[in-house]
Amino acid sequence: MPGFEFWGEEEKKEVNDVLETGILMRYGFDAPRKGIWKSIELEKEICKTFGSKYAQLTSSGTSALTTAMAALGIGAGDEVIMPSFTFVASFEAVLSVGAIPVLVDVDETLTLNPQAVLNAITRKTKCVMPVHMCGSMADLDALKHICNEHNLILLEDACQSIGATYKGKCIGTIGNAGTFSFDFVKTITCAEGGVVMTNNEDVYTKCDGFTDHGHDHKGVDRGADLHPFLGYNFRISELHAAVGLAQIKKLNTFLSIQRKNHSILKNMLAQIPEVSFRVIPDENGDSCTFLSWFLPTEEITKAFVAEMKAQNILAGNFYWYANNWHYIKQWLHLKEATSLYNLNAEQKTALLKLQTQDFSASDAIMSRCISTSISLLWSEEQIKDKGEKMVAAIKKALQTVKV
Ligand SMILES: *Cc1c(COP(=O)(O)O)cnc(C)c1O
């Protein structure tokens, strides 16, 4: 799953190019940098690899989402429809621009349920933000249709699905904008970093300025730049971009290993009739960073988790339902609107309302779901051993809990 498993000479070489000149910043210092522009090179490589017209690197996936929202004009009072199952960064970014996260149910794709999105649209809705969780994708045709009908922005949080495709197009390049994260555990890593991809020049130009204090990057030096709008410092460094440049060249290798390992494990679990699998809108486009699967009931799923824990082999199997990071159930800080600074009144009211919102449709799915992360380093023998142990634990859970 994560590119850090393949750290090697290529990464060291790219980082060393930067260390040789000592120019660690992506802008300026034209003479002493001796032609080394890792961030620009990585942005070009991203455009080529994923088929995006423009790419703006950022300091993280979270800042990429904030940047995309700013560039798309999402702000105070705007509602952003997003799923109840995601990483906390998705709602952090919404809150950061003053907008209101509207959380809705997921379906067996583990992403936005299109009908739940339709039900949540109000006069204030500005954007639909699917989160392509765990290497796979949302039903983008259905969501695009809804966005077109209701004149809404489609922003893809593709942070977890680098290299996944939907009907021949790369995930993250299909909406008005899309983001990847290059944090340490993502499919390709920069240590920390992210990117906004878009096919719209105006959106790109705004991202470019926003990530660098609003600089228009048209002056003869930084002091001569104009500031057509307010911005922040969400810049990536040359050291981080250098790591990403080595990693992106390995992406196809990562994807083919993931797909191979994923299919071996899936075939093993598929022998148990009680096991079912995540619905994937375009099966061929799955990046296969995870194998996500379901057991028939919450009780059986909990028995499986308990059995794996007892044998000390749960590592790499994620039961998101009980996890503090990825699902609405445990996001107490969000539901209680616990913020270090004053949130605006509309945001606060919306967050407190989450305490009583009915998420039983999401619960019914997430309480039966396990995602098994797919390592790049497994030997075929190790996968078989892992699969056999999982199959045994599933069978034991099915026997223990009378359906
Ligand atoms: C990792 C992740 C992010 C944020 O990325 P960082 O680079 O860690 O800030 C956003 N959304 C999702 C779904 C993620 O998994």
PDB file of N, CA, C and O and ligand atoms in Angstrom, residues 60-63 65 86-87 89-90 131 133 157 159-160 181-183 186 192-194 326, ligand 1:
ATOM      1  N   SER A  60       0.527  19.654   2.133  1.00  0.00           N
ATOM      2  CA  SER A  60      -0.148  18.436   2.622  1.00  0.00           C
ATOM      3  C   SER A  60      -1.423  18.215   1.823  1.00  0.00           C
ATOM      4  O   SER A  60      -1.850  19.098   1.066  1.00  0.00           O
ATOM      5  N   GLY A  61      -2.043  17.055   2.028  1.00  0.00           N
ATOM      6  CA  GLY A  61      -3.340  16.802   1.395  1.00  0.00           C
ATOM      7  C   GLY A  61      -4.411  17.691   2.002  1.00  0.00           C
ATOM      8  O   GLY A  61      -5.333  18.135   1.311  1.00  0.00           O
ATOM      9  N   THR A  62      -4.292  17.955   3.296  1.00  0.00           N
ATOM     10  CA  THR A  62      -5.267  18.821   3.968  1.00  0.00           C
ATOM     11  C   THR A  62      -5.209  20.225   3.381  1.00  0.00           C
ATOM     12  O   THR A  62      -6.240  20.817   3.046  1.00  0.00           O
ATOM     13  N   SER A  63      -3.987  20.761   3.216  1.00  0.00           N
ATOM     14  CA  SER A  63      -3.880  22.116   2.645  1.00  0.00           C
ATOM     15  C   SER A  63      -4.261  22.112   1.167  1.00  0.00           C
ATOM     16  O   SER A  63      -4.716  23.131   0.641  1.00  0.00           O
ATOM     17  N   LEU A  65      -6.799  20.413  -0.016  1.00  0.00           N
ATOM     18  CA  LEU A  65      -8.262  20.534   0.021  1.00  0.00           C
ATOM     19  C   LEU A  65      -8.678  21.968   0.336  1.00  0.00           C
ATOM     20  O   LEU A  65      -9.582  22.522  -0.298  1.00  0.00           O
ATOM     21  N   THR A  86     -14.731   8.981   6.266  1.00  0.00           N
ATOM     22  CA  THR A  86     -13.602   9.625   5.599  1.00  0.00           C
ATOM     23  C   THR A  86     -12.524   9.851   6.641  1.00  0.00           C
ATOM     24  O   THR A  86     -12.670   9.445   7.797  1.00  0.00           O
ATOM     25  N   PHE A  87     -11.448  10.497   6.245  1.00  0.00           N
ATOM     26  CA  PHE A  87     -10.425  10.900   7.200  1.00  0.00           C
ATOM     27  C   PHE A  87     -10.785  12.305   7.697  1.00  0.00           C
ATOM     28  O   PHE A  87     -11.369  13.094   6.953  1.00  0.00           O
ATOM     29  N   ALA A  89      -9.364  14.984   7.906  1.00  0.00           N
ATOM     30  CA  ALA A  89      -8.883  16.116   7.098  1.00  0.00           C
ATOM     31  C   ALA A  89      -9.974  16.677   6.200  1.00  0.00           C
ATOM     32  O   ALA A  89      -9.983  17.879   5.917  1.00  0.00           O
ATOM     33  N   SER A  90     -10.895  15.816   5.737  1.00  0.00           N
ATOM     34  CA  SER A  90     -11.924  16.279   4.795  1.00  0.00           C
ATOM     35  C   SER A  90     -12.784  17.372   5.434  1.00  0.00           C
ATOM     36  O   SER A  90     -13.026  18.413   4.826  1.00  0.00           O
ATOM     37  N   VAL A 131     -15.366  11.323  -1.252  1.00  0.00           N
ATOM     38  CA  VAL A 131     -14.033  10.917  -0.792  1.00  0.00           C
ATOM     39  C   VAL A 131     -13.817   9.487  -1.279  1.00  0.00           C
ATOM     40  O   VAL A 131     -14.528   8.571  -0.869  1.00  0.00           O
ATOM     41  N   MET A 133     -12.486   6.553  -0.832  1.00  0.00           N
ATOM     42  CA  MET A 133     -11.784   5.905   0.282  1.00  0.00           C
ATOM     43  C   MET A 133     -11.099   4.606  -0.123  1.00  0.00           C
ATOM     44  O   MET A 133     -11.571   3.861  -0.987  1.00  0.00           O
ATOM     45  N   ASP A 157     -12.045  14.421  -3.172  1.00  0.00           N
ATOM     46  CA  ASP A 157     -10.973  14.114  -2.220  1.00  0.00           C
ATOM     47  C   ASP A 157     -10.458  12.726  -2.609  1.00  0.00           C
ATOM     48  O   ASP A 157     -11.022  11.696  -2.238  1.00  0.00           O
ATOM     49  N   CYS A 159      -7.384  11.714  -2.000  1.00  0.00           N
ATOM     50  CA  CYS A 159      -6.119  11.585  -1.262  1.00  0.00           C
ATOM     51  C   CYS A 159      -5.684  10.129  -1.088  1.00  0.00           C
ATOM     52  O   CYS A 159      -4.500   9.828  -1.056  1.00  0.00           O
ATOM     53  N   GLN A 160      -6.665   9.225  -0.968  1.00  0.00           N
ATOM     54  CA  GLN A 160      -6.350   7.813  -0.712  1.00  0.00           C
ATOM     55  C   GLN A 160      -6.376   6.963  -1.973  1.00  0.00           C
ATOM     56  O   GLN A 160      -6.217   5.751  -1.891  1.00  0.00           O
ATOM     57  N   SER A 181      -3.045  13.264  -1.487  1.00  0.00           N
ATOM     58  CA  SER A 181      -2.124  13.474  -0.372  1.00  0.00           C
ATOM     59  C   SER A 181      -0.875  12.642  -0.624  1.00  0.00           C
ATOM     60  O   SER A 181      -0.970  11.509  -1.102  1.00  0.00           O
ATOM     61  N   PHE A 182       0.269  13.218  -0.314  1.00  0.00           N
ATOM     62  CA  PHE A 182       1.532  12.480  -0.390  1.00  0.00           C
ATOM     63  C   PHE A 182       2.131  12.349   1.003  1.00  0.00           C
ATOM     64  O   PHE A 182       3.344  12.432   1.180  1.00  0.00           O
ATOM     65  N   ASP A 183       1.269  12.190   2.021  1.00  0.00           N
ATOM     66  CA  ASP A 183       1.817  12.008   3.372  1.00  0.00           C
ATOM     67  C   ASP A 183       2.491  10.641   3.459  1.00  0.00           C
ATOM     68  O   ASP A 183       2.521   9.877   2.494  1.00  0.00           O
ATOM     69  N   LYS A 186       0.628   7.263   2.251  1.00  0.00           N
ATOM     70  CA  LYS A 186      -0.171   7.218   1.040  1.00  0.00           C
ATOM     71  C   LYS A 186       0.560   6.420  -0.068  1.00  0.00           C
ATOM     72  O   LYS A 186       1.733   6.087   0.061  1.00  0.00           O
ATOM     73  N   GLU A 192       5.681  14.535   3.500  1.00  0.00           N
ATOM     74  CA  GLU A 192       4.462  15.339   3.645  1.00  0.00           C
ATOM     75  C   GLU A 192       4.281  16.081   2.334  1.00  0.00           C
ATOM     76  O   GLU A 192       5.257  16.573   1.753  1.00  0.00           O
ATOM     77  N   GLY A 193       3.043  16.194   1.873  1.00  0.00           N
ATOM     78  CA  GLY A 193       2.789  16.946   0.653  1.00  0.00           C
ATOM     79  C   GLY A 193       1.420  16.623   0.105  1.00  0.00           C
ATOM     80  O   GLY A 193       0.730  15.718   0.600  1.00  0.00           O
ATOM     81  N   GLY A 194       1.014  17.387  -0.876  1.00  0.00           N
ATOM     82  CA  GLY A 194      -0.274  17.143  -1.522  1.00  0.00           C
ATOM     83  C   GLY A 194      -0.312  17.873  -2.843  1.00  0.00           C
ATOM     84  O   GLY A 194       0.642  18.580  -3.205  1.00  0.00           O
ATOM     85  N   HIS A 326     -11.765   7.750  11.428  1.00  0.00           N
ATOM     86  CA  HIS A 326     -12.330   7.689  10.079  1.00  0.00           C
ATOM     87  C   HIS A 326     -13.852   7.650   9.993  1.00  0.00           C
ATOM     88  O   HIS A 326     -14.392   7.702   8.898  1.00  0.00           O
TER      89      HIS A 326
HETATM   90  C1  LIG B   1      -4.587  11.485   4.058  1.00  0.00           C
HETATM   91  C2  LIG B   1      -5.896  12.087   3.721  1.00  0.00           C
HETATM   92  C3  LIG B   1      -6.098  13.470   3.655  1.00  0.00           C
HETATM   93  C4  LIG B   1      -5.100  14.494   4.096  1.00  0.00           C
HETATM   94  O1  LIG B   1      -3.843  14.326   3.757  1.00  0.00           O
HETATM   95  P1  LIG B   1      -2.578  14.840   4.633  1.00  0.00           P
HETATM   96  O2  LIG B   1      -1.539  14.892   3.580  1.00  0.00           O
HETATM   97  O3  LIG B   1      -2.303  13.814   5.676  1.00  0.00           O
HETATM   98  O4  LIG B   1      -2.913  16.178   5.166  1.00  0.00           O
HETATM   99  C5  LIG B   1      -7.338  13.937   3.229  1.00  0.00           C
HETATM  100  N1  LIG B   1      -8.342  13.100   2.925  1.00  0.00           N
HETATM  101  C6  LIG B   1      -8.198  11.773   3.007  1.00  0.00           C
HETATM  102  C7  LIG B   1      -9.347  10.890   2.634  1.00  0.00           C
HETATM  103  C8  LIG B   1      -6.986  11.224   3.429  1.00  0.00           C
HETATM  104  O5  LIG B   1      -6.873   9.895   3.553  1.00  0.00           O
END
